[in-house]
Amino acid sequence: MLAEIKGLNEECGVFGIWGHEEAPQITYYGLHSLQHRGQEGAGIVATDGKNMSAHKGQGLITEVFQNGELEKVKGKGAIGHVRYATAGGGGFENVQPFLFHSQNNGSLALAHNGNLVNATQLKQQLENQGSIFQTSSDTEVLAHLIKRSGHFELKDQIKNALSMLKGAYAFLIMTEKEMIVALDPNGLRPLSVAMLGDAYVVASETCAFDVVGATYLRDVEPGEMLIISDEGMKSERFSININRSICSMEYIYFSRPDSNINGINVHSARKNLGKKLAEESGVEADVVTGVPDSSISAAIGYAEATGIPYELGLIKNRYVGRTFIQPSQSLREQGVRMKLSAVRGVVEGKRVVMVDDSIVRGTTSRRIVTMLREAGATEVHVRISSPPIAHPCFYGIDTSTHEELIASSHSVEEIRQEIGADTLSFLSIEGLLSGIGRQYEGENRGQCMACFTGKYPTEIYQDTVLPHVKEAVLTK
């Protein structure tokens, strides 16, 4: 789907490698495969065992490293990051990885995918204790907590710091001597480990492993911390309060179709969602089409289940680039037409089923329905391969208020009228869990459904400092 127009964006992607002489170059290609997770900034930090080198900037990975900068980043270990700004906003100062220097303890690089729901409270407490923040990103909080820990060893400092965080986080932390990987106790964001020869590779999605030629090893477990060095990889726990809650939108929308999340292929999951959608809300029609790119798999599944031919009724213009990530108001109305066009030869005179992955504000769906009608479609039936998004996300997706979500204040019939479709149906909660394959005997097998149900896997903090957070920070 057109994330930059539609307004549904995920925060970022991380990639790390340890034990390879071309670590920065491999990280570059790994980040390129994760570019869909963030287009506003990119960076790489590397270590040769004694010193760290870094380069980062705003824009796509190819733009940030287009003038030979990659040759200046050297080392056997590297971590990288592609960013979409949610918490903390944009700006060069918020582009990761962050690199901190200490006169006594060497350097520390930090990259983060996710969003900390108690970052504001922790920042307030840390500032009261004398900390000075260089960025507005919630990621910097971890560095301050590590530095203020009373423990001697870095791994214990990190464990202590992680115990104070609430929310979604997949962290890559690197010093001159080691790389440390940590995933939040809910496992809200995907994170996996692979091998490239004798080198260890870590990435937000498994598609990055395929691109660099690494062999998938396993997923990082919720509440797990991996310590990777020249001596190998060690696993430790920083939390035993595990409540696996992988983000549903990773399967529905964010991840690349060729990635596997918790052993489930994303394309297969989306195709199954389309089949479930057909079972629940089939309709007589002449052609099925999907909104490029993330809805194509679901549309194929819907077509297979109904026997209605699948056709490319909508074509994506792949050369627009990032022009409309933050469009002016005068260009906003033209955004969909620049990104998408309807194929008149496919839809003219036809009853069309338009399959999409989600509806956020409804504006994009309305424009696409209008586009199909203008191309000659006699009927437009909209089918959504997820339940209505009626609740904001606080874990790294930029839908943080109910006001942004049309399903928060409108019924399905009201949304249908708003977007101008002949019929509209969403997938049920049961269909979602069953289609992805995370349902067992009717129960959710560890998937976050908060944006559909309003039931969040963690506490959701208000602007005021909660007493136990204040106490936890002040005692360290």
PDB file of N, CA, C and O in Angstrom, residues 40-64:
ATOM      1  N   GLU A  40      13.682   7.662   5.568  1.00  0.00           N
ATOM      2  CA  GLU A  40      14.030   9.038   5.921  1.00  0.00           C
ATOM      3  C   GLU A  40      15.466   9.215   6.385  1.00  0.00           C
ATOM      4  O   GLU A  40      15.960  10.339   6.456  1.00  0.00           O
ATOM      5  N   GLY A  41      16.138   8.129   6.697  1.00  0.00           N
ATOM      6  CA  GLY A  41      17.521   8.239   7.144  1.00  0.00           C
ATOM      7  C   GLY A  41      18.158   6.876   7.209  1.00  0.00           C
ATOM      8  O   GLY A  41      17.472   5.853   7.315  1.00  0.00           O
ATOM      9  N   ALA A  42      19.482   6.847   7.125  1.00  0.00           N
ATOM     10  CA  ALA A  42      20.214   5.574   7.185  1.00  0.00           C
ATOM     11  C   ALA A  42      21.609   5.826   7.716  1.00  0.00           C
ATOM     12  O   ALA A  42      22.160   6.926   7.570  1.00  0.00           O
ATOM     13  N   GLY A  43      22.211   4.795   8.321  1.00  0.00           N
ATOM     14  CA  GLY A  43      23.553   4.947   8.836  1.00  0.00           C
ATOM     15  C   GLY A  43      24.197   3.620   9.146  1.00  0.00           C
ATOM     16  O   GLY A  43      23.509   2.600   9.316  1.00  0.00           O
ATOM     17  N   ILE A  44      25.525   3.610   9.209  1.00  0.00           N
ATOM     18  CA  ILE A  44      26.304   2.426   9.548  1.00  0.00           C
ATOM     19  C   ILE A  44      27.433   2.834  10.483  1.00  0.00           C
ATOM     20  O   ILE A  44      28.095   3.855  10.267  1.00  0.00           O
ATOM     21  N   VAL A  45      27.642   2.045  11.543  1.00  0.00           N
ATOM     22  CA  VAL A  45      28.792   2.195  12.429  1.00  0.00           C
ATOM     23  C   VAL A  45      29.557   0.885  12.395  1.00  0.00           C
ATOM     24  O   VAL A  45      28.953  -0.193  12.465  1.00  0.00           O
ATOM     25  N   ALA A  46      30.887   0.965  12.278  1.00  0.00           N
ATOM     26  CA  ALA A  46      31.718  -0.246  12.223  1.00  0.00           C
ATOM     27  C   ALA A  46      32.863  -0.149  13.228  1.00  0.00           C
ATOM     28  O   ALA A  46      33.250   0.951  13.645  1.00  0.00           O
ATOM     29  N   THR A  47      33.378  -1.305  13.615  1.00  0.00           N
ATOM     30  CA  THR A  47      34.531  -1.355  14.508  1.00  0.00           C
ATOM     31  C   THR A  47      35.573  -2.320  13.954  1.00  0.00           C
ATOM     32  O   THR A  47      35.230  -3.367  13.398  1.00  0.00           O
ATOM     33  N   ASP A  48      36.852  -1.955  14.100  1.00  0.00           N
ATOM     34  CA  ASP A  48      37.943  -2.838  13.700  1.00  0.00           C
ATOM     35  C   ASP A  48      38.566  -3.529  14.899  1.00  0.00           C
ATOM     36  O   ASP A  48      39.616  -4.158  14.789  1.00  0.00           O
ATOM     37  N   GLY A  49      37.907  -3.406  16.056  1.00  0.00           N
ATOM     38  CA  GLY A  49      38.416  -4.001  17.275  1.00  0.00           C
ATOM     39  C   GLY A  49      39.082  -2.998  18.191  1.00  0.00           C
ATOM     40  O   GLY A  49      39.207  -3.225  19.400  1.00  0.00           O
ATOM     41  N   LYS A  50      39.509  -1.862  17.615  1.00  0.00           N
ATOM     42  CA  LYS A  50      40.155  -0.821  18.407  1.00  0.00           C
ATOM     43  C   LYS A  50      39.440   0.525  18.276  1.00  0.00           C
ATOM     44  O   LYS A  50      39.307   1.268  19.243  1.00  0.00           O
ATOM     45  N   ASN A  51      38.983   0.817  17.074  1.00  0.00           N
ATOM     46  CA  ASN A  51      38.335   2.107  16.810  1.00  0.00           C
ATOM     47  C   ASN A  51      37.013   1.896  16.080  1.00  0.00           C
ATOM     48  O   ASN A  51      36.806   0.884  15.419  1.00  0.00           O
ATOM     49  N   MET A  52      36.138   2.909  16.209  1.00  0.00           N
ATOM     50  CA  MET A  52      34.862   2.881  15.513  1.00  0.00           C
ATOM     51  C   MET A  52      34.827   3.980  14.455  1.00  0.00           C
ATOM     52  O   MET A  52      35.352   5.074  14.668  1.00  0.00           O
ATOM     53  N   SER A  53      34.215   3.671  13.330  1.00  0.00           N
ATOM     54  CA  SER A  53      33.990   4.652  12.274  1.00  0.00           C
ATOM     55  C   SER A  53      32.528   4.622  11.894  1.00  0.00           C
ATOM     56  O   SER A  53      31.857   3.595  12.043  1.00  0.00           O
ATOM     57  N   ALA A  54      32.027   5.746  11.402  1.00  0.00           N
ATOM     58  CA  ALA A  54      30.585   5.834  11.158  1.00  0.00           C
ATOM     59  C   ALA A  54      30.272   6.817  10.043  1.00  0.00           C
ATOM     60  O   ALA A  54      31.039   7.746   9.766  1.00  0.00           O
ATOM     61  N   HIS A  55      29.132   6.584   9.426  1.00  0.00           N
ATOM     62  CA  HIS A  55      28.563   7.570   8.500  1.00  0.00           C
ATOM     63  C   HIS A  55      27.059   7.385   8.492  1.00  0.00           C
ATOM     64  O   HIS A  55      26.556   6.260   8.479  1.00  0.00           O
ATOM     65  N   LYS A  56      26.335   8.487   8.495  1.00  0.00           N
ATOM     66  CA  LYS A  56      24.886   8.441   8.428  1.00  0.00           C
ATOM     67  C   LYS A  56      24.381   9.725   7.799  1.00  0.00           C
ATOM     68  O   LYS A  56      25.100  10.716   7.691  1.00  0.00           O
ATOM     69  N   GLY A  57      23.118   9.697   7.387  1.00  0.00           N
ATOM     70  CA  GLY A  57      22.535  10.878   6.779  1.00  0.00           C
ATOM     71  C   GLY A  57      21.064  10.692   6.507  1.00  0.00           C
ATOM     72  O   GLY A  57      20.509   9.601   6.694  1.00  0.00           O
ATOM     73  N   GLN A  58      20.431  11.737   6.055  1.00  0.00           N
ATOM     74  CA  GLN A  58      19.014  11.689   5.726  1.00  0.00           C
ATOM     75  C   GLN A  58      18.824  11.212   4.299  1.00  0.00           C
ATOM     76  O   GLN A  58      19.612  11.522   3.401  1.00  0.00           O
ATOM     77  N   GLY A  59      17.771  10.429   4.082  1.00  0.00           N
ATOM     78  CA  GLY A  59      17.477   9.914   2.756  1.00  0.00           C
ATOM     79  C   GLY A  59      17.598   8.408   2.679  1.00  0.00           C
ATOM     80  O   GLY A  59      17.750   7.715   3.685  1.00  0.00           O
ATOM     81  N   LEU A  60      17.528   7.881   1.470  1.00  0.00           N
ATOM     82  CA  LEU A  60      17.646   6.453   1.231  1.00  0.00           C
ATOM     83  C   LEU A  60      19.096   6.013   1.418  1.00  0.00           C
ATOM     84  O   LEU A  60      20.023   6.819   1.331  1.00  0.00           O
ATOM     85  N   ILE A  61      19.293   4.728   1.633  1.00  0.00           N
ATOM     86  CA  ILE A  61      20.637   4.202   1.855  1.00  0.00           C
ATOM     87  C   ILE A  61      21.541   4.500   0.654  1.00  0.00           C
ATOM     88  O   ILE A  61      22.733   4.805   0.810  1.00  0.00           O
ATOM     89  N   THR A  62      20.994   4.456  -0.555  1.00  0.00           N
ATOM     90  CA  THR A  62      21.794   4.747  -1.748  1.00  0.00           C
ATOM     91  C   THR A  62      22.161   6.217  -1.826  1.00  0.00           C
ATOM     92  O   THR A  62      23.186   6.573  -2.428  1.00  0.00           O
ATOM     93  N   GLU A  63      21.354   7.090  -1.252  1.00  0.00           N
ATOM     94  CA  GLU A  63      21.645   8.518  -1.248  1.00  0.00           C
ATOM     95  C   GLU A  63      22.677   8.867  -0.180  1.00  0.00           C
ATOM     96  O   GLU A  63      23.539   9.720  -0.379  1.00  0.00           O
ATOM     97  N   VAL A  64      22.574   8.202   0.959  1.00  0.00           N
ATOM     98  CA  VAL A  64      23.478   8.481   2.077  1.00  0.00           C
ATOM     99  C   VAL A  64      24.898   8.031   1.752  1.00  0.00           C
ATOM    100  O   VAL A  64      25.871   8.674   2.158  1.00  0.00           O
TER     101      VAL A  64
END
